[in-house]
PDB file of C-alpha atoms in Angstrom:
ATOM      1  CA  MET A   1      62.948 -31.867  -5.334  1.00 42.00           C
ATOM      2  CA  GLU A   2      60.147 -34.021  -4.077  1.00 44.00           C
ATOM      3  CA  HIS A   3      56.454 -33.418  -3.255  1.00 43.00           C
ATOM      4  CA  GLN A   4      56.091 -33.831   0.562  1.00 47.00           C
ATOM      5  CA  ALA A   5      51.825 -33.474   1.259  1.00 50.00           C
ATOM      6  CA  THR A   6      50.130 -36.261   0.981  1.00 49.00           C
ATOM      7  CA  PHE A   7      46.133 -36.592   1.318  1.00 46.00           C
ATOM      8  CA  ALA A   8      43.733 -39.528   2.604  1.00 52.00           C
ATOM      9  CA  THR A   9      40.455 -39.402   0.990  1.00 51.00           C
ATOM     10  CA  GLY A  10      38.716 -38.332   4.034  1.00 51.00           C
ATOM     11  CA  ASP A  11      41.017 -35.371   3.986  1.00 46.00           C
ATOM     12  CA  ILE A  12      39.551 -34.223   0.966  1.00 51.00           C
ATOM     13  CA  ALA A  13      36.681 -31.563   1.630  1.00 52.00           C
ATOM     14  CA  ASP A  14      33.742 -30.754  -0.819  1.00 56.00           C
ATOM     15  CA  THR A  15      34.828 -30.526  -4.827  1.00 58.00           C
ATOM     16  CA  ALA A  16      31.716 -28.399  -5.165  1.00 62.00           C
ATOM     17  CA  ARG A  17      32.929 -25.165  -2.841  1.00 68.00           C
ATOM     18  CA  HIS A  18      33.039 -22.089  -4.908  1.00 71.00           C
ATOM     19  CA  HIS A  19      34.284 -19.129  -4.107  1.00 76.00           C
ATOM     20  CA  LEU A  20      31.662 -16.211  -4.803  1.00 80.00           C
ATOM     21  CA  PRO A  21      33.008 -13.179  -6.031  1.00 81.00           C
ATOM     22  CA  GLN A  22      33.179 -10.331  -3.937  1.00 86.00           C
ATOM     23  CA  ASP A  23      33.902  -6.929  -6.292  1.00 91.00           C
ATOM     24  CA  PHE A  24      34.848  -6.315  -9.761  1.00 92.00           C
ATOM     25  CA  ARG A  25      38.555  -7.815  -9.137  1.00 91.00           C
ATOM     26  CA  ASP A  26      36.766 -11.281  -8.372  1.00 90.00           C
ATOM     27  CA  ARG A  27      34.520 -10.973 -11.534  1.00 93.00           C
ATOM     28  CA  PHE A  28      37.102 -10.144 -13.351  1.00 94.00           C
ATOM     29  CA  ALA A  29      39.377 -13.453 -12.265  1.00 92.00           C
ATOM     30  CA  LEU A  30      36.350 -15.403 -12.595  1.00 93.00           C
ATOM     31  CA  ARG A  31      35.545 -14.223 -16.189  1.00 94.00           C
ATOM     32  CA  LEU A  32      39.102 -14.548 -17.383  1.00 92.00           C
ATOM     33  CA  VAL A  33      39.343 -18.269 -16.119  1.00 91.00           C
ATOM     34  CA  LYS A  34      35.796 -19.287 -17.318  1.00 91.00           C
ATOM     35  CA  PHE A  35      36.634 -17.538 -21.110  1.00 91.00           C
ATOM     36  CA  MET A  36      39.809 -19.695 -20.880  1.00 86.00           C
ATOM     37  CA  ARG A  37      37.621 -22.551 -20.125  1.00 86.00           C
ATOM     38  CA  ILE A  38      35.597 -22.228 -23.245  1.00 87.00           C
ATOM     39  CA  PHE A  39      38.669 -23.184 -25.624  1.00 82.00           C
ATOM     40  CA  ALA A  40      39.647 -26.359 -23.232  1.00 80.00           C
ATOM     41  CA  ASP A  41      35.998 -27.318 -23.686  1.00 82.00           C
ATOM     42  CA  ARG A  42      35.734 -26.724 -27.388  1.00 83.00           C
ATOM     43  CA  PHE A  43      39.269 -28.298 -28.295  1.00 80.00           C
ATOM     44  CA  PHE A  44      39.431 -30.956 -25.745  1.00 79.00           C
ATOM     45  CA  ALA A  45      35.727 -32.533 -25.351  1.00 76.00           C
ATOM     46  CA  SER A  46      36.094 -35.516 -22.832  1.00 76.00           C
ATOM     47  CA  ARG A  47      39.278 -36.035 -23.674  1.00 84.00           C
ATOM     48  CA  TYR A  48      40.541 -35.607 -20.217  1.00 83.00           C
ATOM     49  CA  GLY A  49      43.756 -36.954 -20.515  1.00 86.00           C
ATOM     50  CA  HIS A  50      44.995 -33.753 -23.152  1.00 85.00           C
ATOM     51  CA  ARG A  51      43.136 -31.361 -21.192  1.00 86.00           C
ATOM     52  CA  ALA A  52      44.614 -32.158 -18.132  1.00 88.00           C
ATOM     53  CA  VAL A  53      48.009 -31.505 -20.258  1.00 88.00           C
ATOM     54  CA  VAL A  54      46.817 -27.939 -20.989  1.00 85.00           C
ATOM     55  CA  LEU A  55      45.826 -27.433 -17.019  1.00 87.00           C
ATOM     56  CA  GLU A  56      49.102 -28.594 -16.055  1.00 90.00           C
ATOM     57  CA  THR A  57      50.623 -26.242 -18.779  1.00 89.00           C
ATOM     58  CA  VAL A  58      48.667 -23.148 -16.896  1.00 91.00           C
ATOM     59  CA  ALA A  59      48.783 -24.279 -13.695  1.00 91.00           C
ATOM     60  CA  ALA A  60      52.840 -24.340 -13.484  1.00 90.00           C
ATOM     61  CA  VAL A  61      52.959 -20.858 -14.452  1.00 94.00           C
ATOM     62  CA  PRO A  62      51.368 -18.640 -11.557  1.00 95.00           C
ATOM     63  CA  GLY A  63      54.440 -20.014  -9.054  1.00 94.00           C
ATOM     64  CA  MET A  64      57.336 -19.728 -11.311  1.00 94.00           C
ATOM     65  CA  VAL A  65      55.933 -16.090 -12.345  1.00 96.00           C
ATOM     66  CA  GLY A  66      55.377 -15.073  -8.458  1.00 93.00           C
ATOM     67  CA  GLY A  67      58.662 -16.786  -7.325  1.00 94.00           C
ATOM     68  CA  LEU A  68      60.454 -14.669 -10.146  1.00 95.00           C
ATOM     69  CA  LEU A  69      58.803 -11.426  -9.081  1.00 94.00           C
ATOM     70  CA  GLN A  70      58.861 -11.886  -5.437  1.00 92.00           C
ATOM     71  CA  HIS A  71      62.613 -12.864  -5.573  1.00 94.00           C
ATOM     72  CA  LEU A  72      63.139  -9.689  -7.842  1.00 94.00           C
ATOM     73  CA  LYS A  73      61.189  -7.788  -4.826  1.00 92.00           C
ATOM     74  CA  ALA A  74      63.179  -9.269  -2.148  1.00 93.00           C
ATOM     75  CA  LEU A  75      66.562  -8.413  -3.965  1.00 94.00           C
ATOM     76  CA  ARG A  76      65.257  -4.707  -4.377  1.00 94.00           C
ATOM     77  CA  HIS A  77      64.310  -4.618  -0.989  1.00 94.00           C
ATOM     78  CA  ILE A  78      67.453  -6.431   0.585  1.00 93.00           C
ATOM     79  CA  ARG A  79      65.554  -8.395   2.979  1.00 91.00           C
ATOM     80  CA  ASP A  80      64.769 -11.789   3.482  1.00 91.00           C
ATOM     81  CA  ASP A  81      61.457 -13.340   1.613  1.00 88.00           C
ATOM     82  CA  GLN A  82      60.953 -15.780   4.698  1.00 90.00           C
ATOM     83  CA  GLY A  83      60.635 -19.129   2.565  1.00 90.00           C
ATOM     84  CA  TRP A  84      57.947 -17.614   0.325  1.00 90.00           C
ATOM     85  CA  ILE A  85      60.057 -17.861  -3.020  1.00 93.00           C
ATOM     86  CA  ARG A  86      61.112 -21.513  -2.425  1.00 94.00           C
ATOM     87  CA  GLU A  87      57.645 -22.066  -1.741  1.00 94.00           C
ATOM     88  CA  LEU A  88      56.414 -20.882  -5.039  1.00 92.00           C
ATOM     89  CA  ILE A  89      59.263 -22.527  -7.058  1.00 94.00           C
ATOM     90  CA  GLU A  90      58.245 -25.526  -5.796  1.00 94.00           C
ATOM     91  CA  GLU A  91      54.599 -25.641  -6.481  1.00 93.00           C
ATOM     92  CA  ALA A  92      55.365 -24.402  -9.607  1.00 93.00           C
ATOM     93  CA  ASP A  93      58.087 -27.654  -9.943  1.00 94.00           C
ATOM     94  CA  ASN A  94      55.363 -30.087  -8.614  1.00 94.00           C
ATOM     95  CA  GLU A  95      53.078 -28.575 -10.956  1.00 93.00           C
ATOM     96  CA  ARG A  96      55.843 -29.504 -14.009  1.00 93.00           C
ATOM     97  CA  MET A  97      55.677 -33.302 -12.314  1.00 94.00           C
ATOM     98  CA  HIS A  98      52.009 -33.197 -12.977  1.00 94.00           C
ATOM     99  CA  LEU A  99      52.378 -32.102 -16.448  1.00 93.00           C
ATOM    100  CA  MET A 100      55.020 -34.633 -17.253  1.00 94.00           C
ATOM    101  CA  THR A 101      52.715 -37.245 -15.948  1.00 95.00           C
ATOM    102  CA  PHE A 102      49.979 -36.315 -18.238  1.00 94.00           C
ATOM    103  CA  ILE A 103      52.114 -36.085 -21.349  1.00 93.00           C
ATOM    104  CA  GLU A 104      53.424 -39.789 -20.627  1.00 94.00           C
ATOM    105  CA  ILE A 105      49.472 -40.754 -20.165  1.00 93.00           C
ATOM    106  CA  ALA A 106      48.032 -38.381 -23.014  1.00 91.00           C
ATOM    107  CA  GLN A 107      50.900 -38.769 -25.882  1.00 92.00           C
ATOM    108  CA  PRO A 108      49.854 -35.142 -27.132  1.00 90.00           C
ATOM    109  CA  SER A 109      50.552 -34.901 -30.819  1.00 90.00           C
ATOM    110  CA  ARG A 110      52.949 -32.324 -32.383  1.00 93.00           C
ATOM    111  CA  PHE A 111      50.205 -30.097 -32.866  1.00 90.00           C
ATOM    112  CA  GLU A 112      48.767 -30.521 -29.304  1.00 85.00           C
ATOM    113  CA  ARG A 113      52.399 -29.745 -28.401  1.00 90.00           C
ATOM    114  CA  PHE A 114      52.213 -27.074 -30.393  1.00 92.00           C
ATOM    115  CA  LEU A 115      49.281 -25.744 -28.797  1.00 85.00           C
ATOM    116  CA  ILE A 116      50.725 -26.473 -25.094  1.00 85.00           C
ATOM    117  CA  ALA A 117      53.523 -24.249 -25.952  1.00 90.00           C
ATOM    118  CA  THR A 118      51.589 -21.512 -27.400  1.00 92.00           C
ATOM    119  CA  THR A 119      48.809 -21.660 -24.545  1.00 87.00           C
ATOM    120  CA  GLN A 120      52.006 -21.512 -21.733  1.00 90.00           C
ATOM    121  CA  LEU A 121      53.577 -18.371 -23.985  1.00 94.00           C
ATOM    122  CA  VAL A 122      50.227 -16.600 -23.864  1.00 94.00           C
ATOM    123  CA  PHE A 123      49.760 -17.127 -20.194  1.00 93.00           C
ATOM    124  CA  TYR A 124      53.023 -16.674 -19.407  1.00 96.00           C
ATOM    125  CA  ASN A 125      52.939 -13.104 -20.717  1.00 97.00           C
ATOM    126  CA  LEU A 126      49.542 -12.227 -19.407  1.00 95.00           C
ATOM    127  CA  TYR A 127      49.878 -13.871 -15.623  1.00 96.00           C
ATOM    128  CA  PHE A 128      53.301 -12.006 -15.232  1.00 97.00           C
ATOM    129  CA  PHE A 129      51.493  -8.604 -16.303  1.00 97.00           C
ATOM    130  CA  LEU A 130      48.908  -9.256 -14.223  1.00 96.00           C
ATOM    131  CA  TYR A 131      50.463 -10.211 -11.407  1.00 95.00           C
ATOM    132  CA  LEU A 132      52.669  -6.750 -11.764  1.00 94.00           C
ATOM    133  CA  LEU A 133      49.521  -4.439 -12.325  1.00 95.00           C
ATOM    134  CA  ALA A 134      46.722  -6.499  -9.948  1.00 94.00           C
ATOM    135  CA  PRO A 135      48.779  -9.507  -7.873  1.00 92.00           C
ATOM    136  CA  ARG A 136      45.161  -9.558  -6.071  1.00 93.00           C
ATOM    137  CA  VAL A 137      43.277 -10.419  -9.215  1.00 96.00           C
ATOM    138  CA  ALA A 138      46.170 -12.777 -10.461  1.00 95.00           C
ATOM    139  CA  HIS A 139      46.052 -14.646  -7.134  1.00 93.00           C
ATOM    140  CA  ARG A 140      42.543 -14.982  -7.259  1.00 94.00           C
ATOM    141  CA  VAL A 141      42.820 -16.205 -11.057  1.00 95.00           C
ATOM    142  CA  VAL A 142      44.880 -19.034  -9.355  1.00 93.00           C
ATOM    143  CA  GLY A 143      42.158 -19.843  -6.809  1.00 92.00           C
ATOM    144  CA  TYR A 144      39.689 -20.098  -9.860  1.00 92.00           C
ATOM    145  CA  LEU A 145      41.646 -22.024 -12.138  1.00 92.00           C
ATOM    146  CA  GLU A 146      42.211 -24.652  -9.003  1.00 91.00           C
ATOM    147  CA  GLU A 147      38.510 -24.739  -9.030  1.00 91.00           C
ATOM    148  CA  GLU A 148      37.901 -25.522 -12.728  1.00 89.00           C
ATOM    149  CA  ALA A 149      40.578 -28.107 -12.210  1.00 89.00           C
ATOM    150  CA  VAL A 150      38.543 -29.723  -9.594  1.00 90.00           C
ATOM    151  CA  VAL A 151      35.867 -29.783 -11.809  1.00 88.00           C
ATOM    152  CA  SER A 152      37.748 -31.624 -14.940  1.00 89.00           C
ATOM    153  CA  TYR A 153      39.925 -34.014 -12.749  1.00 91.00           C
ATOM    154  CA  THR A 154      36.406 -35.266 -10.652  1.00 92.00           C
ATOM    155  CA  GLN A 155      34.987 -35.493 -14.322  1.00 90.00           C
ATOM    156  CA  TYR A 156      37.791 -37.575 -15.668  1.00 92.00           C
ATOM    157  CA  LEU A 157      37.468 -39.463 -12.745  1.00 94.00           C
ATOM    158  CA  ALA A 158      34.031 -40.404 -13.249  1.00 93.00           C
ATOM    159  CA  GLN A 159      35.004 -41.316 -17.148  1.00 93.00           C
ATOM    160  CA  ILE A 160      37.466 -43.962 -15.569  1.00 95.00           C
ATOM    161  CA  ASP A 161      34.843 -45.051 -12.955  1.00 95.00           C
ATOM    162  CA  ALA A 162      32.112 -45.369 -15.709  1.00 94.00           C
ATOM    163  CA  GLY A 163      34.430 -47.444 -18.056  1.00 93.00           C
ATOM    164  CA  LYS A 164      35.031 -44.846 -20.722  1.00 93.00           C
ATOM    165  CA  VAL A 165      38.347 -44.140 -19.461  1.00 92.00           C
ATOM    166  CA  GLU A 166      40.725 -47.021 -19.680  1.00 93.00           C
ATOM    167  CA  ASN A 167      42.028 -47.213 -15.932  1.00 95.00           C
ATOM    168  CA  VAL A 168      45.534 -47.986 -17.216  1.00 95.00           C
ATOM    169  CA  ALA A 169      48.792 -48.273 -15.166  1.00 95.00           C
ATOM    170  CA  ALA A 170      50.298 -45.305 -13.845  1.00 96.00           C
ATOM    171  CA  PRO A 171      53.317 -44.220 -15.454  1.00 96.00           C
ATOM    172  CA  GLN A 172      56.648 -44.553 -13.618  1.00 96.00           C
ATOM    173  CA  ILE A 173      57.165 -40.848 -13.075  1.00 96.00           C
ATOM    174  CA  ALA A 174      54.309 -40.785 -11.048  1.00 96.00           C
ATOM    175  CA  LYS A 175      54.988 -43.734  -8.994  1.00 96.00           C
ATOM    176  CA  ASP A 176      58.643 -42.591  -8.512  1.00 96.00           C
ATOM    177  CA  TYR A 177      57.746 -39.056  -7.321  1.00 95.00           C
ATOM    178  CA  TRP A 178      54.382 -39.311  -5.425  1.00 95.00           C
ATOM    179  CA  HIS A 179      55.615 -42.876  -3.956  1.00 95.00           C
ATOM    180  CA  LEU A 180      52.599 -45.150  -5.429  1.00 96.00           C
ATOM    181  CA  PRO A 181      52.955 -48.833  -5.123  1.00 96.00           C
ATOM    182  CA  HIS A 182      54.134 -50.570  -7.829  1.00 94.00           C
ATOM    183  CA  ASP A 183      50.530 -51.534  -9.266  1.00 96.00           C
ATOM    184  CA  ALA A 184      49.337 -48.121  -9.215  1.00 96.00           C
ATOM    185  CA  ARG A 185      46.775 -47.263 -11.752  1.00 96.00           C
ATOM    186  CA  LEU A 186      45.442 -43.887 -13.848  1.00 95.00           C
ATOM    187  CA  ARG A 187      42.884 -43.612 -10.913  1.00 95.00           C
ATOM    188  CA  ASP A 188      45.214 -43.277  -8.226  1.00 95.00           C
ATOM    189  CA  VAL A 189      47.318 -40.569 -10.302  1.00 94.00           C
ATOM    190  CA  VAL A 190      44.317 -38.336 -11.118  1.00 91.00           C
TER     191      VAL A 190
END
């Protein structure tokens, strides 16, 4: 699979945009995401490459869970899903490629790899049951996770621009997947 969407810098909207919670479900989703962020902040602090690995580990889960549950629903109802399953699985695969890229960059230790696997196991099960019981809340969780990712990646870019994080060469996997030029750097990936 190949990620097709590309964006020019001018296409990117205001990164400070935030969906204000409208009801209990939205507030629950926001609190859940903020609670998860506490652990990332405490463990990774300003090690943004490692933080990106965990972010992408979590980000790959919703598409896979949604794709699985939509697949089962289509089978139960014996009807076509209008391409929704493929879209969700492609999104999960795209997030997997983000993960593979940041693993190349951050080179996580064995302990960090264990933490990644544990995080994925816990989040997969949590999200699976949340999607079964409250799909609207599950979708809102994804929205708030994306907002947190924007915050983290914006901070990562600021660290690169300030020279606090070395702007190393982009990994070959990123160059191949996103068709980056041969001289692409970390900043181009982030």
